[in-house]
Amino acid sequence: MAVIHRAQLTPTKLEALSDWLPRQPWSGVAAGAELLQVGRFRFDDPAGEVGVETMLVRVGEGPVLQAPLTYRAAPLEGAEEFLVTTMDHSVLGPRWVYDAVGDPVHADVLHRAIVTGGTEADIQVAVDGRFEPGPKHATARGSGSASDAPTITSVQVATVGAVTTITTAAGDLVVLRVLGTPAPPGETLTASWADHSALLAVHPS
């Protein structure tokens, strides 16, 4: 379960991505382009400390881009190159928003979902001290069938073209930044939204 709050975000997620994506060589997004969100989903951090969300966005009829993000209450040591923005959350206060490929918590929950056949988290919205079910804007499912997965605590990251490879002690994770990019064989994470579905990530075999 992922708990979110009805809050004002400054900047908004799309504003942050509109500033960050044009600076990423793989995105093809021009400065000032209007981003459209086509889907998003969350994974649950078992420790309950880090927000883990995958945003799926596009410009016009262009390709769908995958922007996984993590939200933290304090800076992640050694991850300065992955910082997307700092954000003011009207309920939680300042948040440090990272390109999640550089965050070990994202690698841990992504790997676990892929190899165990896990899914996105159910959303609960905190409202006046109670929780209400939140809407789903996309779903995600891993293809594996393992009963468990080792915990990932560190990552090394390399991006070539539109593919980012996250190297961990449990093996590599290949993240497709531009959906539809060719991927290696292996166990997969696939997302579905509206009437679309696409491969997002692979744990190569």
Short mmCIF file of C-alpha atoms in Angstrom, two decimals:
data_model
loop_
_atom_site.label_atom_id
_atom_site.label_comp_id
_atom_site.label_asym_id
_atom_site.label_seq_id
_atom_site.Cartn_x
_atom_site.Cartn_y
_atom_site.Cartn_z
CA MET A 1 0.00 0.00 0.00
CA ALA A 2 1.26 3.48 -0.90
CA VAL A 3 -0.12 6.40 1.09
CA ILE A 4 -0.42 9.77 -0.63
CA HIS A 5 -1.75 13.10 0.58
CA ARG A 6 -3.99 15.64 -1.03
CA ALA A 7 -1.44 18.39 -1.23
CA GLN A 8 -0.12 21.23 -3.31
CA LEU A 9 3.25 20.52 -4.92
CA THR A 10 5.61 23.31 -5.94
CA PRO A 11 6.78 22.67 -8.60
CA THR A 12 4.28 20.07 -9.78
CA LYS A 13 5.60 16.75 -11.05
CA LEU A 14 4.96 17.68 -14.67
CA GLU A 15 6.63 21.07 -14.19
CA ALA A 16 9.67 19.34 -12.72
CA LEU A 17 9.84 16.84 -15.57
CA SER A 18 9.30 19.61 -18.15
CA ASP A 19 12.48 21.25 -16.85
CA TRP A 20 14.48 18.03 -16.39
CA LEU A 21 13.65 15.98 -19.48
CA PRO A 22 15.02 18.44 -22.08
CA ARG A 23 18.40 18.07 -20.36
CA GLN A 24 18.39 14.28 -20.83
CA PRO A 25 19.94 13.23 -24.18
CA TRP A 26 17.60 10.23 -24.50
CA SER A 27 14.34 12.15 -24.12
CA GLY A 28 14.03 14.06 -27.39
CA VAL A 29 11.99 16.66 -25.46
CA ALA A 30 12.58 20.27 -26.44
CA ALA A 31 12.72 23.03 -23.85
CA GLY A 32 9.27 24.51 -23.36
CA ALA A 33 7.43 21.48 -24.78
CA GLU A 34 4.14 20.62 -23.12
CA LEU A 35 4.22 17.24 -21.40
CA LEU A 36 1.18 14.98 -21.18
CA GLN A 37 0.93 12.35 -18.48
CA VAL A 38 -0.42 9.10 -19.92
CA GLY A 39 -0.06 6.98 -16.79
CA ARG A 40 1.63 6.58 -13.44
CA PHE A 41 1.90 4.00 -10.71
CA ARG A 42 3.68 3.49 -7.41
CA PHE A 43 5.62 0.77 -5.68
CA ASP A 44 5.62 0.41 -1.91
CA ASP A 45 8.83 1.04 0.01
CA PRO A 46 8.81 -1.66 2.72
CA ALA A 47 10.41 0.81 5.14
CA GLY A 48 7.74 3.42 4.42
CA GLU A 49 10.31 6.19 4.02
CA VAL A 50 10.69 6.75 0.28
CA GLY A 51 8.00 7.46 -2.28
CA VAL A 52 8.60 5.41 -5.45
CA GLU A 53 6.60 6.42 -8.51
CA THR A 54 6.90 5.75 -12.23
CA MET A 55 5.63 8.52 -14.50
CA LEU A 56 4.76 7.79 -18.13
CA VAL A 57 4.70 10.95 -20.24
CA ARG A 58 4.83 12.09 -23.84
CA VAL A 59 4.86 15.22 -25.97
CA GLY A 60 2.01 15.31 -28.49
CA GLU A 61 1.97 12.06 -30.46
CA GLY A 62 5.60 11.34 -29.64
CA PRO A 63 6.88 8.20 -27.93
CA VAL A 64 6.00 7.46 -24.32
CA LEU A 65 8.87 8.18 -21.94
CA GLN A 66 9.46 6.44 -18.64
CA ALA A 67 10.52 8.70 -15.76
CA PRO A 68 10.79 6.75 -12.50
CA LEU A 69 11.05 9.08 -9.52
CA THR A 70 11.78 8.75 -5.83
CA TYR A 71 10.66 11.28 -3.22
CA ARG A 72 12.74 11.70 -0.07
CA ALA A 73 12.52 13.86 3.06
CA ALA A 74 16.28 14.49 2.98
CA PRO A 75 19.04 14.38 0.35
CA LEU A 76 20.30 10.96 -0.75
CA GLU A 77 24.05 10.92 -0.12
CA GLY A 78 26.11 10.49 -3.27
CA ALA A 79 23.14 10.91 -5.64
CA GLU A 80 23.59 14.56 -6.61
CA GLU A 81 23.77 13.75 -10.34
CA PHE A 82 20.34 12.13 -10.16
CA LEU A 83 18.54 15.02 -8.46
CA VAL A 84 15.57 16.15 -10.56
CA THR A 85 14.32 18.94 -8.30
CA THR A 86 13.52 19.95 -4.76
CA MET A 87 9.81 20.23 -4.20
CA ASP A 88 7.63 21.83 -1.54
CA HIS A 89 4.88 19.49 -0.40
CA SER A 90 2.14 21.37 1.45
CA VAL A 91 1.64 18.47 3.90
CA LEU A 92 5.06 16.78 4.15
CA GLY A 93 7.31 19.78 3.64
CA PRO A 94 10.45 19.83 1.47
CA ARG A 95 11.01 16.78 -0.76
CA TRP A 96 14.09 15.81 -2.72
CA VAL A 97 13.04 14.27 -6.02
CA TYR A 98 15.46 11.90 -7.76
CA ASP A 99 15.72 10.14 -11.08
CA ALA A 100 14.99 6.80 -9.45
CA VAL A 101 17.53 4.79 -11.42
CA GLY A 102 20.15 6.20 -9.03
CA ASP A 103 18.20 5.32 -5.87
CA PRO A 104 18.79 1.88 -4.29
CA VAL A 105 15.25 1.80 -2.89
CA HIS A 106 13.81 1.97 -6.41
CA ALA A 107 16.19 -0.76 -7.61
CA ASP A 108 15.15 -2.95 -4.68
CA VAL A 109 11.40 -2.67 -5.23
CA LEU A 110 11.71 -2.87 -9.04
CA HIS A 111 13.84 -6.01 -8.86
CA ARG A 112 11.49 -7.58 -6.33
CA ALA A 113 8.44 -6.86 -8.50
CA ILE A 114 10.09 -8.32 -11.60
CA VAL A 115 11.43 -11.57 -10.12
CA THR A 116 8.45 -12.35 -7.85
CA GLY A 117 5.66 -11.38 -10.25
CA GLY A 118 4.75 -8.40 -8.09
CA THR A 119 2.44 -5.55 -8.98
CA GLU A 120 2.06 -1.85 -8.37
CA ALA A 121 0.96 -0.72 -4.91
CA ASP A 122 -2.64 0.00 -4.00
CA ILE A 123 -3.09 3.72 -3.42
CA GLN A 124 -4.56 5.04 -0.20
CA VAL A 125 -5.26 8.78 0.10
CA ALA A 126 -4.89 10.34 3.56
CA VAL A 127 -7.89 12.61 4.18
CA ASP A 128 -8.60 14.20 7.58
CA GLY A 129 -6.97 11.38 9.53
CA ARG A 130 -8.53 8.54 7.54
CA PHE A 131 -7.60 6.64 4.39
CA GLU A 132 -9.61 6.43 1.19
CA PRO A 133 -8.84 4.25 -1.85
CA GLY A 134 -7.13 6.28 -4.55
CA PRO A 135 -7.54 5.98 -8.32
CA LYS A 136 -5.21 3.91 -10.47
CA HIS A 137 -3.66 5.62 -13.49
CA ALA A 138 -1.73 2.54 -14.65
CA THR A 139 -0.91 -0.98 -13.53
CA ALA A 140 2.36 -2.91 -13.58
CA ARG A 141 3.23 -6.58 -13.25
CA GLY A 142 6.43 -8.61 -13.11
CA SER A 143 6.81 -11.86 -15.00
CA GLY A 144 8.84 -13.83 -12.45
CA SER A 145 7.70 -16.43 -9.94
CA ALA A 146 10.38 -16.41 -7.23
CA SER A 147 9.14 -16.54 -3.66
CA ASP A 148 11.46 -13.76 -2.52
CA ALA A 149 14.33 -11.54 -3.62
CA PRO A 150 17.54 -10.31 -1.97
CA THR A 151 17.56 -6.74 -0.69
CA ILE A 152 19.42 -4.25 -2.89
CA THR A 153 21.34 -1.53 -1.06
CA SER A 154 23.63 -0.01 -3.71
CA VAL A 155 23.58 0.68 -7.44
CA GLN A 156 25.83 1.63 -10.34
CA VAL A 157 24.17 3.30 -13.29
CA ALA A 158 25.03 3.64 -16.97
CA THR A 159 22.84 5.02 -19.77
CA VAL A 160 23.47 4.22 -23.43
CA GLY A 161 20.98 5.68 -25.88
CA ALA A 162 17.50 5.25 -24.45
CA VAL A 163 18.44 2.38 -22.13
CA THR A 164 19.65 2.70 -18.54
CA THR A 165 21.36 -0.28 -16.92
CA ILE A 166 21.31 -0.46 -13.13
CA THR A 167 24.01 -2.82 -11.85
CA THR A 168 23.32 -4.38 -8.45
CA ALA A 169 24.56 -7.27 -6.34
CA ALA A 170 21.44 -9.16 -7.49
CA GLY A 171 22.18 -8.64 -11.19
CA ASP A 172 21.39 -5.97 -13.73
CA LEU A 173 18.12 -4.12 -14.25
CA VAL A 174 17.54 -2.66 -17.71
CA VAL A 175 15.18 0.33 -17.74
CA LEU A 176 13.71 1.50 -21.05
CA ARG A 177 13.58 5.29 -21.02
CA VAL A 178 11.74 5.42 -24.36
CA LEU A 179 9.08 2.73 -24.49
CA GLY A 180 9.39 0.48 -27.50
CA THR A 181 13.19 0.50 -27.40
CA PRO A 182 14.60 -3.01 -28.00
CA ALA A 183 15.42 -4.88 -24.78
CA PRO A 184 17.39 -8.01 -23.91
CA PRO A 185 15.62 -11.27 -22.99
CA GLY A 186 14.83 -11.93 -19.36
CA GLU A 187 12.19 -11.48 -16.71
CA THR A 188 10.16 -8.33 -17.28
CA LEU A 189 8.02 -5.57 -15.84
CA THR A 190 5.13 -4.54 -18.08
CA ALA A 191 2.77 -1.61 -17.56
CA SER A 192 -0.78 -1.13 -18.81
CA TRP A 193 -2.72 2.13 -19.06
CA ALA A 194 -5.88 3.12 -20.93
CA ASP A 195 -5.84 0.75 -23.93
CA HIS A 196 -2.04 0.44 -24.07
CA SER A 197 0.62 -1.80 -22.58
CA ALA A 198 4.40 -1.73 -22.87
CA LEU A 199 7.58 -3.26 -21.55
CA LEU A 200 9.27 -1.03 -18.96
CA ALA A 201 12.18 -2.99 -17.53
CA VAL A 202 14.05 -6.29 -17.78
CA HIS A 203 16.12 -8.41 -15.41
CA PRO A 204 18.28 -10.05 -18.08
CA SER A 205 18.57 -13.82 -18.10
#
